[in-house]
């Protein structure tokens, strides 16, 4: 198949939905040019953000308490602690804490808008309030990944957003 003689191929599929075109010379997708109205709106929004103080851009949401906390047995050895806060009908987001040996902290709930998100925090195997504490038996990356999937299924969540820090 050959492409049309123009420097850009016609849009189809995901590229059309994302308003992007394929640039033959660079062999990559590139954003479509903005209209003057889009550029003006984008420039105005950027200027408004630039005028905000750096401190105001770092502000988290106010502290909240979980509406549900529990544990989930994931093996003969390990039981995970988890909690939910925010909007029970909101977009599910799972927070992954740093490690090794860390755990979730109440301040981790403050990264998310509680009106918009169903915030799920959990302590990985051997960490925080999960038991047994500091146990390395059956504690590999693949076990941790399987635990995340098991928790998602346990909470009846079809898909969720993952957010992590370390």
XYZ file of N, CA and C in Angstrom:
498
model
N 0.844 -1.189 0.000
C 0.000 0.000 0.000
C 0.882 1.243 0.000
N 0.486 2.230 -0.747
C 1.240 3.479 -0.729
C 0.376 4.584 -0.167
N 1.018 5.538 0.474
C 0.307 6.663 1.069
C 0.054 7.719 0.017
N -0.950 8.579 0.234
C -1.211 9.662 -0.706
C 0.017 10.555 -0.858
N 0.122 11.304 -1.952
C 1.299 12.128 -2.191
C 1.520 13.236 -1.172
N 0.510 13.601 -0.395
C 0.693 14.656 0.600
C 1.666 14.176 1.667
N 2.214 15.113 2.456
C 3.188 14.741 3.484
C 2.528 14.077 4.681
N 1.220 14.146 4.799
C 0.529 13.558 5.932
C -0.548 12.610 5.445
N -0.643 11.457 6.101
C -1.663 10.477 5.754
C -3.001 10.929 6.309
N -4.108 10.493 5.704
C -5.424 10.867 6.229
C -5.635 10.260 7.614
N -6.454 10.900 8.404
C -6.738 10.428 9.759
C -7.730 9.286 9.717
N -7.496 8.280 10.560
C -8.465 7.210 10.726
C -8.263 6.616 12.109
N -9.261 5.877 12.588
C -9.168 5.186 13.874
C -8.783 6.099 15.016
N -7.867 5.632 15.905
C -7.485 6.405 17.085
C -6.924 7.787 16.743
N -6.198 7.889 15.644
C -5.621 9.190 15.295
C -6.717 10.214 15.046
N -7.813 9.815 14.386
C -8.915 10.746 14.142
C -9.536 11.173 15.463
N -9.741 10.201 16.372
C -10.367 10.527 17.659
C -9.487 11.450 18.486
N -8.188 11.340 18.366
C -7.281 12.159 19.153
C -6.870 13.427 18.428
N -7.446 13.683 17.252
C -7.121 14.866 16.463
C -5.614 14.937 16.201
N -5.063 13.810 15.741
C -3.641 13.736 15.438
C -3.486 13.214 14.015
N -2.395 13.523 13.377
C -2.131 13.044 12.029
C -0.752 12.393 11.983
N -0.555 11.517 11.004
C 0.719 10.825 10.871
C 1.634 11.639 9.969
N 2.810 11.973 10.505
C 3.792 12.741 9.754
C 4.766 11.737 9.130
N 4.720 11.607 7.797
C 5.552 10.630 7.097
C 7.037 10.903 7.283
N 7.431 12.164 7.270
C 8.851 12.495 7.381
C 9.411 12.106 8.741
N 8.671 12.389 9.816
C 9.125 12.051 11.167
C 8.732 10.637 11.561
N 7.858 10.005 10.755
C 7.344 8.662 11.020
C 6.744 8.565 12.417
N 5.921 9.548 12.760
C 5.255 9.543 14.061
C 3.970 10.337 13.964
N 3.099 10.150 14.968
C 1.883 10.940 15.041
C 2.208 12.297 15.639
N 1.571 13.310 15.139
C 1.784 14.668 15.635
C 0.430 15.310 15.878
N 0.324 16.195 16.862
C -0.947 16.889 17.085
C -1.312 17.716 15.855
N -2.601 17.755 15.577
C -3.073 18.597 14.486
C -2.890 20.055 14.886
N -2.657 20.942 13.926
C -2.494 22.366 14.260
C -3.741 22.909 14.950
N -3.537 23.814 15.914
C -4.659 24.438 16.620
C -5.237 25.568 15.788
N -6.537 25.766 15.960
C -7.156 26.935 15.354
C -6.747 28.149 16.180
N -6.947 29.351 15.657
C -6.567 30.551 16.405
C -7.377 30.654 17.696
N -8.640 30.206 17.679
C -9.475 30.245 18.875
C -8.935 29.268 19.931
N -8.535 28.043 19.513
C -7.966 27.077 20.456
C -6.661 27.601 21.046
N -5.823 28.198 20.209
C -4.536 28.719 20.678
C -4.742 29.838 21.688
N -5.722 30.706 21.427
C -6.003 31.803 22.342
C -6.476 31.277 23.686
N -7.382 30.280 23.662
C -7.894 29.694 24.900
C -6.772 29.001 25.661
N -5.919 28.260 24.940
C -4.799 27.561 25.563
C -3.823 28.553 26.192
N -3.527 29.645 25.498
C -2.606 30.653 26.018
C -3.171 31.310 27.267
N -4.473 31.580 27.275
C -5.122 32.204 28.435
C -5.032 31.274 29.642
N -5.319 29.983 29.444
C -5.258 29.022 30.553
C -3.831 28.912 31.077
N -2.856 28.874 30.188
C -1.457 28.782 30.603
C -1.047 30.020 31.394
N -1.514 31.184 30.963
C -1.187 32.426 31.661
C -1.792 32.429 33.070
N -3.021 31.898 33.193
C -3.663 31.848 34.511
C -2.883 30.931 35.453
N -2.435 29.792 34.972
C -1.649 28.874 35.799
C -0.322 29.515 36.179
N 0.314 30.203 35.233
C 1.611 30.838 35.487
C 1.510 31.913 36.563
N 0.339 32.564 36.682
C 0.163 33.620 37.673
C -0.061 33.070 39.077
N -0.409 31.781 39.194
C -0.615 31.185 40.504
C 0.742 30.975 41.172
N 0.744 31.099 42.483
C 1.993 30.888 43.204
C 2.353 29.402 43.185
N 3.632 29.085 43.179
C 4.030 27.672 43.212
C 3.432 26.941 44.409
N 3.298 27.620 45.533
C 2.732 26.994 46.724
C 1.281 26.577 46.491
N 0.491 27.428 45.789
C -0.915 27.091 45.572
C -1.064 25.897 44.644
N -0.084 25.640 43.784
C -0.153 24.494 42.887
C 0.192 23.187 43.605
N 0.754 23.272 44.804
C 1.151 22.086 45.561
C 0.131 21.720 46.639
N -0.954 22.413 46.725
C -1.932 22.190 47.779
C -2.701 20.903 47.550
N -2.818 20.094 48.584
C -3.607 18.869 48.527
C -5.021 19.152 49.030
N -5.877 18.158 48.889
C -7.246 18.285 49.390
C -7.239 18.169 50.914
N -8.297 18.640 51.577
C -8.352 18.569 53.045
C -8.344 17.111 53.535
N -7.915 16.896 54.767
C -7.918 15.535 55.324
C -9.331 14.955 55.359
N -9.428 13.663 55.094
C -10.713 12.952 55.184
C -10.472 11.613 55.879
N -11.546 11.033 56.364
C -11.491 9.720 57.004
C -12.063 8.671 56.048
N -11.604 7.434 56.165
C -12.176 6.371 55.325
C -13.625 6.085 55.726
N -14.436 5.713 54.747
C -15.801 5.277 55.060
C -15.837 3.760 55.245
N -14.753 3.078 54.843
C -14.683 1.628 54.995
C -13.214 1.204 55.087
N -12.915 0.309 56.015
C -11.583 -0.300 56.069
C -11.769 -1.761 56.444
N -10.872 -2.584 55.914
C -11.007 -4.017 56.153
C -9.694 -4.703 55.816
N -9.737 -6.027 55.795
C -8.564 -6.802 55.410
C -8.997 -7.861 54.401
N -8.037 -8.302 53.596
C -8.284 -9.291 52.558
C -7.184 -10.342 52.629
N -7.568 -11.590 52.905
C -6.598 -12.686 52.955
C -6.234 -13.057 51.523
N -4.935 -12.951 51.187
C -4.484 -13.217 49.819
C -3.641 -14.484 49.709
N -3.269 -15.081 50.843
C -2.528 -16.350 50.844
C -2.661 -16.964 52.230
N -2.086 -18.150 52.381
C -2.090 -18.782 53.710
C -1.294 -17.958 54.713
N -0.386 -17.136 54.216
C 0.489 -16.336 55.076
C 0.002 -14.891 55.207
N -0.368 -14.262 54.084
C -0.565 -12.807 54.037
C -2.030 -12.358 54.032
N -2.271 -11.295 54.795
C -3.554 -10.604 54.817
C -3.277 -9.123 54.612
N -3.952 -8.528 53.628
C -3.740 -7.118 53.291
C -4.722 -6.218 54.015
N -4.244 -5.079 54.473
C -5.113 -4.014 54.973
C -5.473 -3.133 53.791
N -6.753 -2.708 53.705
C -7.154 -1.720 52.704
C -8.236 -0.821 53.278
N -8.390 0.332 52.658
C -9.431 1.279 53.082
C -9.963 2.036 51.878
N -11.184 2.532 52.024
C -11.826 3.330 50.976
C -12.284 4.648 51.570
N -12.092 5.720 50.817
C -12.563 7.043 51.240
C -13.021 7.798 49.998
N -13.546 8.978 50.215
C -14.038 9.783 49.098
C -15.447 9.401 48.697
N -15.711 9.435 47.409
C -17.048 9.191 46.869
C -17.200 7.705 46.509
N -18.081 6.963 47.193
C -18.256 5.535 46.890
C -18.652 5.276 45.436
N -19.249 6.268 44.787
C -19.659 6.133 43.383
C -18.712 6.851 42.432
N -17.590 7.350 42.942
C -16.641 8.088 42.119
C -15.754 7.174 41.292
N -14.860 7.794 40.529
C -13.905 7.045 39.707
C -12.912 6.356 40.644
N -12.778 5.029 40.555
C -11.873 4.329 41.460
C -10.408 4.642 41.167
N -9.647 4.923 42.220
C -8.207 5.147 42.109
C -7.519 4.374 43.230
N -6.483 3.621 42.869
C -5.703 2.867 43.849
C -4.380 3.582 44.051
N -4.049 3.859 45.306
C -2.775 4.481 45.640
C -1.783 3.385 46.005
N -0.611 3.377 45.346
C 0.470 2.449 45.670
C 1.533 3.190 46.468
N 1.762 2.766 47.695
C 2.761 3.424 48.543
C 4.170 3.019 48.135
N 5.155 3.767 48.626
C 6.550 3.447 48.369
C 7.004 2.280 49.220
N 8.189 1.854 48.976
C 8.700 0.728 49.733
C 10.173 0.546 49.452
N 10.727 -0.522 49.894
C 10.050 -1.603 50.619
C 9.810 -1.242 52.081
N 8.800 -1.865 52.634
C 8.523 -1.710 54.052
C 7.675 -0.520 54.440
N 7.295 0.298 53.476
C 6.482 1.473 53.784
C 5.064 1.080 54.156
N 4.172 1.939 53.859
C 2.757 1.707 54.109
C 1.998 2.961 53.788
N 0.696 2.858 53.807
C -0.146 4.023 53.517
C -0.222 4.936 54.732
N -0.457 6.191 54.451
C -0.550 7.230 55.466
C -1.833 8.008 55.190
N -2.530 8.508 56.220
C -3.747 9.283 55.968
C -3.556 10.438 54.977
N -2.349 10.999 54.904
C -2.125 12.114 53.970
C -2.224 11.665 52.513
N -2.063 10.366 52.241
C -2.166 9.876 50.859
C -3.577 10.045 50.300
N -4.587 10.110 51.168
C -5.963 10.328 50.709
C -6.124 11.729 50.115
N -5.262 12.646 50.511
C -5.402 14.053 50.149
C -4.925 14.391 48.740
N -4.371 13.409 48.014
C -3.957 13.657 46.633
C -5.145 13.734 45.683
N -6.309 13.270 46.108
C -7.455 13.104 45.219
C -8.658 13.911 45.689
N -9.425 14.401 44.724
C -10.662 15.127 45.017
C -11.668 14.109 45.570
N -12.044 14.203 46.850
C -12.929 13.202 47.438
C -14.349 13.230 46.862
N -14.724 14.312 46.208
C -16.042 14.357 45.579
C -16.051 13.582 44.261
N -14.899 13.440 43.631
C -14.824 12.821 42.309
C -14.295 11.388 42.325
N -13.523 11.018 43.361
C -12.836 9.732 43.348
C -13.241 8.816 44.491
N -13.291 7.539 44.184
C -13.372 6.473 45.189
C -11.912 6.119 45.473
N -11.393 6.578 46.572
C -9.965 6.494 46.894
C -9.695 5.201 47.658
N -8.809 4.385 47.113
C -8.485 3.107 47.740
C -6.994 3.101 48.079
N -6.708 2.932 49.359
C -5.339 2.783 49.831
C -5.201 1.362 50.355
N -4.033 0.766 50.141
C -3.791 -0.539 50.747
C -2.320 -0.657 51.104
N -2.051 -1.495 52.089
C -0.680 -1.766 52.497
C -0.255 -3.081 51.846
N 0.851 -3.046 51.109
C 1.355 -4.231 50.423
C 1.770 -5.304 51.421
N 1.970 -6.504 50.916
C 2.413 -7.624 51.759
C 3.601 -7.209 52.625
N 3.490 -7.512 53.917
C 4.586 -7.248 54.838
C 4.743 -5.798 55.249
N 3.850 -4.922 54.800
C 3.991 -3.479 55.043
C 2.829 -2.933 55.872
N 3.101 -1.839 56.554
C 2.055 -1.094 57.261
C 1.199 -1.966 58.148
N -0.116 -1.920 57.905
C -1.066 -2.668 58.727
C -1.376 -4.051 58.164
N -0.753 -4.427 57.045
C -0.915 -5.790 56.534
C -0.119 -6.742 57.419
N -0.579 -8.002 57.469
C 0.074 -8.982 58.335
C 0.512 -10.189 57.520
N 1.571 -10.867 57.983
C 2.472 -10.502 59.070
C 3.414 -9.377 58.648
N 3.755 -8.535 59.587
C 4.592 -7.371 59.298
C 6.024 -7.807 58.976
N 6.597 -7.196 57.938
C 7.988 -7.410 57.508
C 8.275 -8.830 57.049
N 7.248 -9.578 56.667
C 7.433 -10.944 56.198
C 7.796 -10.940 54.710
N 8.882 -11.618 54.371
C 9.332 -11.679 52.979
C 8.957 -12.994 52.292
N 8.352 -13.928 53.026
C 7.902 -15.177 52.414
C 6.754 -14.871 51.448
N 6.779 -15.525 50.283
C 5.747 -15.304 49.260
C 5.541 -13.810 49.014
N 6.630 -13.081 48.879
C 6.540 -11.628 48.728
C 7.447 -11.179 47.573
N 6.950 -11.388 46.351
C 7.684 -10.993 45.147
C 6.861 -9.968 44.382
N 7.465 -9.387 43.378
C 6.721 -8.446 42.526
C 5.465 -9.106 41.982
N 5.578 -10.360 41.555
C 4.415 -11.033 40.958
C 3.324 -11.283 41.989
N 3.704 -11.550 43.242
C 2.699 -11.664 44.297
C 1.983 -10.320 44.494
N 2.752 -9.235 44.488
C 2.163 -7.905 44.692
C 1.199 -7.555 43.560
N 1.563 -7.872 42.336
C 0.683 -7.616 41.183
C -0.594 -8.446 41.311
N -0.448 -9.712 41.684
C -1.632 -10.568 41.867
C -2.529 -10.028 42.984
N -1.931 -9.479 44.041
C -2.714 -8.896 45.139
C -3.551 -7.714 44.660
N -2.967 -6.879 43.811
C -3.697 -5.721 43.279
C -4.918 -6.199 42.492
N -4.720 -7.208 41.670
C -5.836 -7.748 40.879
C -6.892 -8.377 41.798
N -6.448 -9.087 42.806
C -7.384 -9.716 43.746
C -8.201 -8.651 44.488
N -7.554 -7.560 44.892
C -8.251 -6.471 45.574
C -9.272 -5.824 44.635
N -8.878 -5.606 43.375
C -9.803 -5.010 42.393
C -11.051 -5.875 42.254
N -10.856 -7.175 42.122
C -11.999 -8.088 41.988
C -12.832 -8.113 43.271
N -12.178 -8.136 44.425
C -12.874 -8.156 45.716
C -13.782 -6.926 45.882
N -13.327 -5.784 45.383
C -14.095 -4.537 45.508
C -15.078 -4.335 44.352
N -15.208 -5.335 43.480
C -16.132 -5.270 42.334
C -15.865 -4.068 41.444
N -14.600 -3.842 41.131
C -14.204 -2.727 40.277
C -13.780 -3.294 38.929
N -14.391 -2.786 37.852
C -14.065 -3.245 36.505
C -12.707 -2.718 36.060
N -12.484 -1.417 36.211
C -11.183 -0.823 35.909
C -10.977 0.358 36.832
N -9.700 0.666 37.078
C -9.378 1.754 37.988
C -8.109 2.440 37.552
N -7.865 3.576 38.151
C -6.662 4.345 37.908
C -5.652 3.965 39.004
N -4.378 3.871 38.614
C -3.320 3.564 39.572
C -2.452 4.811 39.743
N -2.158 5.157 40.984
C -1.336 6.318 41.308
C -0.351 5.888 42.377
N 0.919 6.211 42.211
C 1.879 5.766 43.200
C 2.934 6.798 43.531
N 3.569 6.574 44.637
C 4.644 7.450 45.074
C 5.710 6.639 45.779
N 6.889 7.205 45.870
C 7.945 6.502 46.560
C 8.899 7.496 47.184
